XYZ file of C-alpha atoms in Angstrom:
616
model
C 139.769 145.719 -16.401
C 141.733 144.654 -18.805
C 145.391 146.238 -20.235
C 146.185 148.343 -23.147
C 149.044 148.570 -25.385
C 148.689 152.670 -26.832
C 149.304 153.147 -29.726
C 152.916 155.264 -28.912
C 156.133 154.638 -30.547
C 158.265 156.064 -27.884
C 156.416 153.821 -25.011
C 156.153 149.132 -25.419
C 154.389 148.490 -22.197
C 151.280 147.792 -21.517
C 148.423 149.380 -19.214
C 145.310 148.617 -16.767
C 142.558 150.065 -17.077
C 139.073 149.679 -16.352
C 135.876 149.350 -18.085
C 132.751 151.885 -17.109
C 130.259 150.323 -16.051
C 127.793 152.125 -17.761
C 129.170 149.954 -20.879
C 127.783 146.928 -19.550
C 124.220 148.731 -19.333
C 124.456 149.971 -23.157
C 126.928 146.988 -24.918
C 129.406 147.993 -25.378
C 130.750 146.176 -22.493
C 130.141 142.852 -25.185
C 131.831 143.823 -27.945
C 135.022 144.856 -26.071
C 136.877 142.126 -26.834
C 140.985 140.907 -26.702
C 141.902 142.881 -29.961
C 139.131 146.153 -29.540
C 140.811 149.269 -30.240
C 140.438 152.541 -27.586
C 141.546 155.665 -26.510
C 142.792 155.639 -23.006
C 143.908 158.805 -21.108
C 147.844 158.264 -20.735
C 150.506 161.138 -19.409
C 147.477 163.436 -19.359
C 145.921 162.936 -22.811
C 143.930 160.386 -24.583
C 146.148 158.242 -27.216
C 144.820 154.794 -28.855
C 145.554 151.275 -27.784
C 144.502 148.553 -28.504
C 143.170 145.662 -24.805
C 146.240 142.492 -24.636
C 143.992 140.862 -22.534
C 141.366 140.813 -20.644
C 139.907 139.965 -16.819
C 143.233 141.551 -15.012
C 144.483 141.363 -12.085
C 145.726 145.182 -11.077
C 149.165 146.114 -9.217
C 147.788 145.986 -5.108
C 146.895 149.857 -3.904
C 147.085 151.015 -7.308
C 143.623 153.743 -8.447
C 142.821 152.171 -12.149
C 141.455 155.185 -15.059
C 138.527 154.089 -17.043
C 138.204 153.050 -20.659
C 137.852 156.560 -22.745
C 135.533 155.281 -25.467
C 135.294 151.997 -27.959
C 136.731 153.138 -30.766
C 136.005 149.603 -33.064
C 136.973 146.055 -33.902
C 141.136 145.674 -34.210
C 143.141 142.434 -35.116
C 142.981 138.752 -33.558
C 143.661 137.701 -30.317
C 146.388 135.206 -32.646
C 147.504 138.223 -34.823
C 148.664 139.680 -31.656
C 150.269 136.992 -30.104
C 151.654 136.962 -33.942
C 152.575 140.870 -33.386
C 154.894 139.362 -30.079
C 156.615 136.594 -31.771
C 157.770 139.544 -34.769
C 158.600 141.783 -31.915
C 161.100 139.027 -31.185
C 162.141 138.321 -34.341
C 162.959 141.853 -35.982
C 163.486 143.990 -32.559
C 160.578 146.375 -33.279
C 157.260 146.989 -30.739
C 154.629 145.577 -30.800
C 152.199 148.540 -31.277
C 154.338 148.727 -35.073
C 152.748 145.104 -36.238
C 149.832 146.548 -34.262
C 149.132 149.273 -36.394
C 150.353 147.287 -39.878
C 147.298 144.732 -38.217
C 144.750 147.040 -38.146
C 142.482 148.780 -40.070
C 142.969 152.405 -42.165
C 139.284 153.114 -40.780
C 137.727 152.575 -37.681
C 135.292 149.647 -37.916
C 132.118 149.435 -36.051
C 131.214 145.821 -36.178
C 131.690 142.679 -38.443
C 129.731 141.540 -41.790
C 127.143 138.946 -40.128
C 127.028 137.165 -44.340
C 129.587 134.830 -44.805
C 131.013 134.310 -48.109
C 131.114 131.966 -50.368
C 134.070 129.309 -49.941
C 135.627 128.136 -52.918
C 135.315 128.533 -56.818
C 132.131 127.628 -58.056
C 131.877 124.168 -59.949
C 131.207 126.957 -63.049
C 134.382 129.113 -63.007
C 136.061 129.574 -66.524
C 139.577 129.004 -65.482
C 140.266 125.737 -64.562
C 142.235 124.173 -61.053
C 145.353 122.380 -62.090
C 145.832 119.220 -60.040
C 149.445 119.599 -60.278
C 149.064 121.800 -57.095
C 147.108 119.990 -54.983
C 150.125 118.780 -52.732
C 151.362 121.716 -52.891
C 147.760 123.063 -50.911
C 147.385 120.375 -48.331
C 149.169 121.408 -45.070
C 152.098 119.538 -44.215
C 152.155 117.581 -41.174
C 155.010 119.611 -39.568
C 153.975 122.910 -40.483
C 156.497 123.577 -43.652
C 155.831 125.395 -46.679
C 154.823 123.654 -49.898
C 157.595 125.344 -52.990
C 156.519 126.200 -56.347
C 158.817 127.229 -58.999
C 156.270 128.771 -61.408
C 158.308 129.599 -64.688
C 158.223 133.867 -65.481
C 155.672 133.142 -68.517
C 152.787 130.498 -66.657
C 150.124 132.100 -64.888
C 149.014 131.846 -60.972
C 145.475 132.268 -60.785
C 145.595 128.108 -61.736
C 146.895 127.810 -58.634
C 144.834 130.563 -56.509
C 141.658 128.856 -57.599
C 143.056 124.827 -56.447
C 144.234 126.528 -53.115
C 140.767 128.929 -52.575
C 138.825 124.951 -52.823
C 140.520 124.720 -49.118
C 138.409 126.787 -47.493
C 139.637 130.733 -46.619
C 142.528 132.129 -48.826
C 144.991 134.394 -48.098
C 147.212 135.482 -51.575
C 150.560 138.345 -51.371
C 151.565 139.527 -54.038
C 154.274 142.151 -54.332
C 152.929 145.156 -55.527
C 149.737 146.764 -55.046
C 149.351 147.376 -58.418
C 149.329 143.163 -59.503
C 147.057 142.554 -55.917
C 144.284 144.983 -57.844
C 144.605 143.190 -61.551
C 144.977 139.607 -59.856
C 142.316 140.596 -57.328
C 140.017 141.311 -59.983
C 141.386 138.220 -62.268
C 139.604 136.072 -59.632
C 136.587 138.010 -58.958
C 135.643 137.639 -62.882
C 136.925 133.254 -62.349
C 133.591 134.057 -59.786
C 135.761 133.711 -56.677
C 134.525 136.135 -53.424
C 137.455 138.312 -52.457
C 138.655 140.895 -50.388
C 141.011 143.638 -51.211
C 143.369 145.095 -49.195
C 143.443 147.306 -47.335
C 140.551 148.873 -48.945
C 138.010 145.772 -48.008
C 140.304 145.095 -44.232
C 135.946 144.116 -42.484
C 135.022 141.810 -45.231
C 138.269 139.811 -45.226
C 137.578 139.270 -41.257
C 134.059 137.288 -42.156
C 136.418 134.665 -44.707
C 136.866 134.181 -48.635
C 139.897 135.452 -50.696
C 141.835 137.786 -49.535
C 144.816 140.008 -52.071
C 146.821 142.113 -51.413
C 151.002 142.989 -50.816
C 153.279 142.789 -48.403
C 150.754 144.575 -45.337
C 148.501 142.179 -46.388
C 150.420 139.666 -44.202
C 148.639 140.980 -41.243
C 145.223 140.740 -42.670
C 141.867 139.441 -40.839
C 140.797 135.907 -42.994
C 137.864 134.692 -41.395
C 139.120 130.936 -40.666
C 142.522 130.172 -42.853
C 142.801 127.588 -44.310
C 145.933 128.438 -47.150
C 148.155 130.982 -47.454
C 149.971 131.674 -51.434
C 153.034 134.429 -51.638
C 152.990 135.124 -54.774
C 156.815 136.309 -55.887
C 158.165 135.786 -52.348
C 161.685 135.793 -53.491
C 160.848 139.723 -54.542
C 162.227 142.154 -51.955
C 159.151 144.184 -51.979
C 157.827 142.078 -49.604
C 160.309 143.342 -46.952
C 159.655 146.115 -45.270
C 162.795 149.110 -45.320
C 161.528 150.961 -42.664
C 162.472 149.434 -38.394
C 161.215 146.923 -37.818
C 162.560 145.623 -41.248
C 159.984 142.601 -40.940
C 159.920 139.787 -43.909
C 155.829 139.403 -45.457
C 156.703 136.178 -46.063
C 157.952 135.040 -43.092
C 155.451 135.918 -41.310
C 153.640 133.736 -43.278
C 154.605 131.270 -43.045
C 154.776 131.714 -39.018
C 151.228 132.963 -38.528
C 149.869 129.489 -41.191
C 152.168 126.344 -39.572
C 150.668 128.373 -36.733
C 147.039 127.692 -37.168
C 148.314 124.275 -39.231
C 146.733 125.820 -42.643
C 148.431 124.731 -46.034
C 151.674 127.514 -46.659
C 152.729 127.793 -50.053
C 155.760 130.171 -51.188
C 155.608 130.921 -55.212
C 158.421 131.752 -57.628
C 160.166 131.432 -60.109
C 163.459 131.807 -58.800
C 163.156 130.035 -54.636
C 165.486 132.409 -52.693
C 167.534 130.366 -50.789
C 165.481 131.320 -47.081
C 162.222 129.911 -49.336
C 164.271 125.945 -49.895
C 165.306 125.192 -46.511
C 162.343 127.145 -45.259
C 160.407 123.604 -46.921
C 162.713 120.992 -46.515
C 165.533 121.554 -48.552
C 168.214 118.980 -48.843
C 165.717 116.490 -46.500
C 164.345 113.267 -47.656
C 160.553 114.258 -48.092
C 161.505 118.398 -49.331
C 158.114 120.419 -50.412
C 158.226 121.198 -53.917
C 156.438 120.934 -56.857
C 159.076 121.997 -60.259
C 157.272 121.917 -63.568
C 158.747 119.179 -66.146
C 161.836 120.053 -67.942
C 159.663 121.038 -71.181
C 156.584 123.026 -69.328
C 160.128 124.944 -67.904
C 161.765 126.084 -70.646
C 158.589 127.204 -72.110
C 157.914 129.344 -70.278
C 160.838 131.501 -69.930
C 161.912 132.841 -73.338
C 165.129 132.947 -75.414
C 168.069 134.059 -73.896
C 171.444 135.792 -75.708
C 174.124 135.911 -74.046
C 176.146 138.424 -75.520
C 180.312 137.498 -74.939
C 182.200 140.869 -74.386
C 186.027 138.898 -73.214
C 187.385 139.830 -76.190
C 186.426 143.244 -76.861
C 188.313 145.789 -75.213
C 187.434 147.261 -72.426
C 187.832 150.642 -73.238
C 187.596 151.101 -76.517
C 184.461 149.278 -77.557
C 181.923 151.120 -75.246
C 178.252 150.513 -73.756
C 177.401 148.839 -76.072
C 177.990 145.503 -78.604
C 178.040 145.790 -82.687
C 176.710 142.165 -82.401
C 173.151 143.950 -79.929
C 173.603 147.291 -83.519
C 170.571 145.020 -84.877
C 168.566 144.834 -81.908
C 167.868 148.376 -80.746
C 167.205 149.211 -84.453
C 164.096 147.717 -83.711
C 164.612 144.718 -86.027
C 163.721 141.744 -83.908
C 160.255 143.950 -82.899
C 159.258 146.704 -80.708
C 159.579 147.351 -78.063
C 163.074 147.118 -76.937
C 163.977 148.059 -73.260
C 167.321 148.508 -71.995
C 168.479 147.834 -69.209
C 171.660 150.109 -66.665
C 171.397 150.266 -62.686
C 173.218 153.744 -62.562
C 171.511 156.841 -63.093
C 172.571 160.308 -64.209
C 175.168 160.519 -67.003
C 178.525 159.517 -65.941
C 179.405 157.589 -62.244
C 183.084 157.732 -62.878
C 185.082 160.326 -64.760
C 189.106 160.469 -65.606
C 191.011 163.948 -66.323
C 191.452 163.710 -70.114
C 194.571 165.121 -69.529
C 195.906 163.992 -66.371
C 194.041 160.850 -65.873
C 193.379 161.889 -62.281
C 189.756 160.462 -61.321
C 187.224 163.606 -60.454
C 186.784 163.198 -56.398
C 185.426 165.585 -54.182
C 187.737 167.716 -52.084
C 185.572 167.498 -48.872
C 184.019 164.005 -49.180
C 186.425 161.959 -51.405
C 183.098 160.953 -53.686
C 182.977 160.595 -57.373
C 182.270 163.221 -59.166
C 178.896 162.500 -60.756
C 178.550 164.858 -64.641
C 175.601 166.648 -65.029
C 173.894 168.878 -67.309
C 171.198 171.024 -67.760
C 167.798 169.604 -69.564
C 166.273 172.416 -69.904
C 167.483 176.145 -70.979
C 165.952 178.120 -68.954
C 167.513 175.751 -66.265
C 170.717 177.300 -65.001
C 174.553 175.618 -64.782
C 176.924 176.471 -61.631
C 177.401 179.814 -63.224
C 173.960 181.021 -63.007
C 174.082 182.393 -66.764
C 170.959 180.727 -67.437
C 171.370 178.863 -70.420
C 171.647 174.546 -70.533
C 175.204 173.694 -69.149
C 176.807 170.808 -67.079
C 178.563 170.776 -64.129
C 180.595 168.596 -61.707
C 177.472 166.838 -58.715
C 178.578 165.844 -54.863
C 176.293 162.531 -54.545
C 176.947 163.607 -50.807
C 175.781 166.718 -50.534
C 174.216 167.972 -53.846
C 177.348 170.485 -54.343
C 178.074 171.820 -57.108
C 181.444 172.774 -58.893
C 182.190 173.456 -62.744
C 183.794 170.598 -64.923
C 187.848 171.578 -64.075
C 189.860 169.259 -62.553
C 191.453 170.069 -59.403
C 194.897 169.021 -60.433
C 195.614 170.012 -63.613
C 192.583 172.364 -64.532
C 192.351 170.855 -67.426
C 188.429 171.148 -68.506
C 187.613 167.547 -70.570
C 186.576 164.523 -69.503
C 186.844 160.616 -69.666
C 183.455 159.158 -69.078
C 184.154 155.260 -67.935
C 181.525 154.341 -66.406
C 177.761 156.661 -68.343
C 175.114 156.666 -66.750
C 171.672 156.259 -67.689
C 171.980 160.022 -68.575
C 174.155 159.658 -71.153
C 173.709 156.301 -72.312
C 170.111 157.647 -74.040
C 171.441 160.480 -75.814
C 174.120 157.560 -77.195
C 172.051 155.088 -77.914
C 169.537 157.320 -79.992
C 172.578 157.854 -81.670
C 173.283 154.240 -82.559
C 170.048 153.490 -82.855
C 168.559 156.581 -84.994
C 165.277 156.904 -83.354
C 164.179 158.602 -79.827
C 164.826 156.625 -76.811
C 162.929 157.204 -73.561
C 164.307 157.089 -70.165
C 162.361 155.945 -67.085
C 163.746 155.584 -63.295
C 162.655 155.541 -60.497
C 162.367 159.438 -60.157
C 160.494 159.559 -63.050
C 156.702 159.948 -62.620
C 154.750 156.862 -63.010
C 152.313 158.127 -65.847
C 155.504 159.047 -67.079
C 154.862 156.654 -69.623
C 151.178 157.499 -70.431
C 152.600 160.668 -71.548
C 155.192 159.600 -74.005
C 152.307 156.950 -75.461
C 154.330 154.200 -77.397
C 157.989 154.759 -76.841
C 159.597 151.659 -78.607
C 162.794 152.334 -76.835
C 162.864 153.112 -73.426
C 165.871 153.317 -71.748
C 166.171 153.257 -67.897
C 167.327 151.393 -64.330
C 164.865 148.131 -63.340
C 162.709 150.346 -61.869
C 161.041 150.330 -65.909
C 161.024 146.766 -65.779
C 158.098 147.448 -61.995
C 156.327 150.061 -64.541
C 155.862 148.508 -68.015
C 152.726 146.618 -67.996
C 152.590 145.522 -71.659
C 154.587 142.883 -73.159
C 158.446 144.031 -75.452
C 160.191 142.714 -77.864
C 163.247 142.339 -76.193
C 164.786 143.422 -73.059
C 168.533 143.995 -73.246
C 171.222 144.348 -70.211
C 173.857 146.769 -71.504
C 175.442 145.898 -68.055
C 174.994 143.097 -66.272
C 178.490 142.603 -64.501
C 177.530 145.277 -61.911
C 175.139 142.970 -60.721
C 176.847 139.563 -60.249
C 179.756 141.305 -58.786
C 177.725 143.518 -56.614
C 179.466 143.079 -52.788
C 176.437 142.315 -50.939
C 175.587 138.195 -49.312
C 172.721 138.217 -51.689
C 173.868 139.052 -55.206
C 173.712 136.161 -56.996
C 169.754 135.682 -56.220
C 169.009 139.463 -56.808
C 171.262 139.023 -59.961
C 168.014 136.073 -60.794
C 165.401 137.934 -60.035
C 166.337 140.816 -61.620
C 166.012 138.277 -64.775
C 163.133 136.948 -64.008
C 161.662 139.886 -63.593
C 162.816 140.536 -67.278
C 161.333 137.596 -68.414
C 158.130 137.908 -67.367
C 157.795 140.698 -70.148
C 158.703 139.243 -72.847
C 156.550 136.313 -72.290
C 156.704 132.453 -72.571
C 158.787 131.196 -75.225
C 156.017 131.047 -78.093
C 155.571 134.610 -77.623
C 158.528 135.526 -79.236
C 160.585 137.657 -77.093
C 164.038 137.349 -76.046
C 166.216 137.822 -73.442
C 169.647 139.712 -74.281
C 172.952 140.298 -71.273
C 175.456 141.137 -72.992
C 178.574 139.904 -70.402
C 181.717 139.305 -69.655
C 181.156 136.153 -67.831
C 179.802 134.241 -69.140
C 179.664 131.204 -67.526
C 178.477 132.243 -64.658
C 176.214 129.869 -61.977
C 173.359 132.502 -62.522
C 173.662 133.378 -66.738
C 173.732 129.673 -67.671
C 170.711 128.858 -64.612
C 168.908 131.491 -66.851
C 170.545 129.834 -70.371
C 168.881 126.771 -69.619
C 165.693 127.707 -67.568
C 166.889 126.188 -65.196
C 167.355 128.164 -61.646
C 168.333 125.119 -59.779
C 171.881 125.628 -60.641
C 172.139 129.047 -58.510
C 171.584 126.423 -54.898
C 174.369 124.573 -54.219
C 177.627 127.185 -54.455
C 174.378 129.928 -52.927
C 174.589 127.251 -50.114
C 178.132 126.619 -49.655
C 179.037 130.247 -49.391
C 176.245 131.484 -46.458
C 177.132 127.971 -44.705
C 180.763 129.035 -45.025
C 179.691 132.317 -43.922
C 177.100 132.474 -41.651
C 174.979 134.353 -43.205
C 170.689 133.666 -43.354
C 169.436 131.167 -43.900
C 171.976 129.355 -41.979
C 172.831 132.030 -38.941
C 171.539 135.827 -37.994
C 172.310 138.914 -39.363
C 171.510 142.021 -37.869
C 172.712 146.160 -38.798
C 172.920 148.489 -36.458
C 173.878 152.171 -37.631
C 172.403 155.593 -36.381
C 173.607 158.008 -33.531
C 173.722 155.802 -31.015
C 174.610 152.841 -32.481
C 178.126 153.540 -31.612
C 177.049 153.029 -27.528
C 174.178 150.289 -28.653
C 177.650 147.545 -29.689
C 179.181 148.641 -26.640
C 176.669 147.745 -24.338
C 175.828 143.994 -26.458
C 179.781 143.298 -26.108
C 178.837 143.902 -22.211
C 176.771 141.189 -22.525
C 177.319 137.545 -20.441
C 176.191 136.180 -24.196
C 178.676 138.047 -26.651
C 181.697 135.172 -26.578
C 179.177 132.639 -26.966
C 180.438 130.717 -30.087
C 178.832 132.102 -33.674
C 177.433 134.858 -32.011
C 180.589 137.814 -33.266
C 180.211 141.823 -33.972
C 181.743 143.037 -37.085
C 182.694 147.222 -37.956
C 182.366 150.156 -37.763
C 182.378 150.260 -42.258
C 180.415 153.501 -42.426
C 179.123 154.052 -39.138
C 177.461 150.606 -39.719
C 178.506 147.365 -37.573
C 177.023 143.703 -38.330
C 175.872 141.219 -35.983
C 175.672 137.873 -37.026
C 174.655 134.866 -34.866
C 174.518 130.296 -35.124
C 170.344 131.076 -35.962
C 167.529 133.737 -35.875
C 166.290 132.624 -32.432
C 170.425 133.533 -30.494
C 170.346 136.946 -32.531
C 166.479 137.916 -31.608
C 167.862 136.582 -27.582
C 170.632 138.604 -27.799
C 169.066 141.810 -28.979
C 166.484 141.618 -26.627
C 168.856 141.850 -24.322
C 170.657 145.377 -24.336
C 168.878 148.065 -23.420
C 168.679 150.743 -25.925
C 170.805 154.296 -25.952
C 168.299 157.203 -26.441
C 169.310 158.562 -29.743
C 168.557 157.469 -33.475
C 168.795 153.930 -33.470
C 168.167 151.441 -36.542
C 168.377 147.549 -36.014
C 167.805 145.986 -39.452
C 167.275 142.443 -39.055
C 168.608 140.385 -42.098
C 169.355 142.913 -44.142
C 168.917 142.554 -48.049
C 171.698 144.721 -49.148
C 174.607 143.821 -46.292
């Protein structure tokens, strides 16, 4: 008899089933283990599931059904235990994590041949001795933090890790994972790319993948490496909002493997996990000269003396850069889509707002002659759009009836038009909504403007990256605003390459003394850590506290039940809100938060519990 957890989102409990006697005769019984994927009859229909326990004792007087089918190999018992931990840590169902840990296709049996471990002696990429300490397991189970400048190559570190044995490597995006896997194969490494090579990964070697690869089967895990551990791509946006970095740290601790978190700008969560502030932190950093060489030259354009109304978005000092005098291509970043994000009437000065929702209206224009404006004439036109319900209305002031507005905060589309006039050459616009192949169809544009999405779409080196308005990143009302701004600059620095390549990072700001900008200017990300540590400790924010955001139609009832719990008034437990239909739940630490959330009975209806929200 075995215990099976069904792969049904609404059911988070396991059921007992009999193993058919015929399976012992045809060999299926020998292949059935904890973790096997099976099909069972549940409530009159056949559903998939996982065997989570073997040789169980069923309840007295209950007639058990038999297993309907043995589908194939599933997660190991160790990953099932890890899934139970993750379900409590991020307040989600165990079945959701087991689905991520399973192969996308059915695997009847694992390969028998075990690949060679470690890099060959004739590897074309030398192993760097600096990383030997980082890839050695810490007796206390802490991860090692490696601060690798954005212009440095991580492959020598990965080769050092592979010498320890089977290695798991996480990369923020699937494209980067594929490129890294190809490089490691050229270096002579046995590489399994997730999720395509799920079965091959289970027998060992180097396993490479993005976020979901944190659940990859690895033969005998000896080292786990998370590249760019600060990247928000490691956070699952759907509920449960688990973090692959934190999961890998726990997985390595349980198996006694070395864990290495790599980043040019390590997050505070990673530093604390690695023992930041203790007498012997697990930290590897380059020399000051080596770190400066790995960052591009940074030019801070101080706009404090310029008129904020008349000066516009472009400082006179960057005009030559935009025209290509310092080299091409030039990439301009402005994290605002559309033509205008804030309009004021020229006649009376009133802001353009939606009468129904009170939201700021966005100015848009038809780009093609066959796209009709709000009057239905079929000619290019402009209109005001409400971002709440996408309703359109004519460009008319509700207060005085004027039809002229002043653009107080331009979006990317408007900036592209101004940029083309200023630079005297065409500019390509790139946002998250742009097709992935859009840049390829345009050929090789020498001037681009867009949101930060352009930094992820480009794969080639650029000569200049210009942040047109960086203060909005520094002043964003988010708990991780400083870290996120620093990560954005590091991503741009990677496109520019090391200092020797000649690229320059240009930042327009009215806060040149901000700790984030000074950290990048001096190629010293550690300058951000002291202030960020003090702020988060005072506010009880992660990693010095547990935080969850509750939203959805049933959120109010959920919060009401939470506030009725006996431990609700414990020290350090707070419920803040509501604000914009959501509540924040704060606890002294992640374990206390997990206990609190697990004690609440969830009401029916739509509910989202986001543990450790990235943008709170």
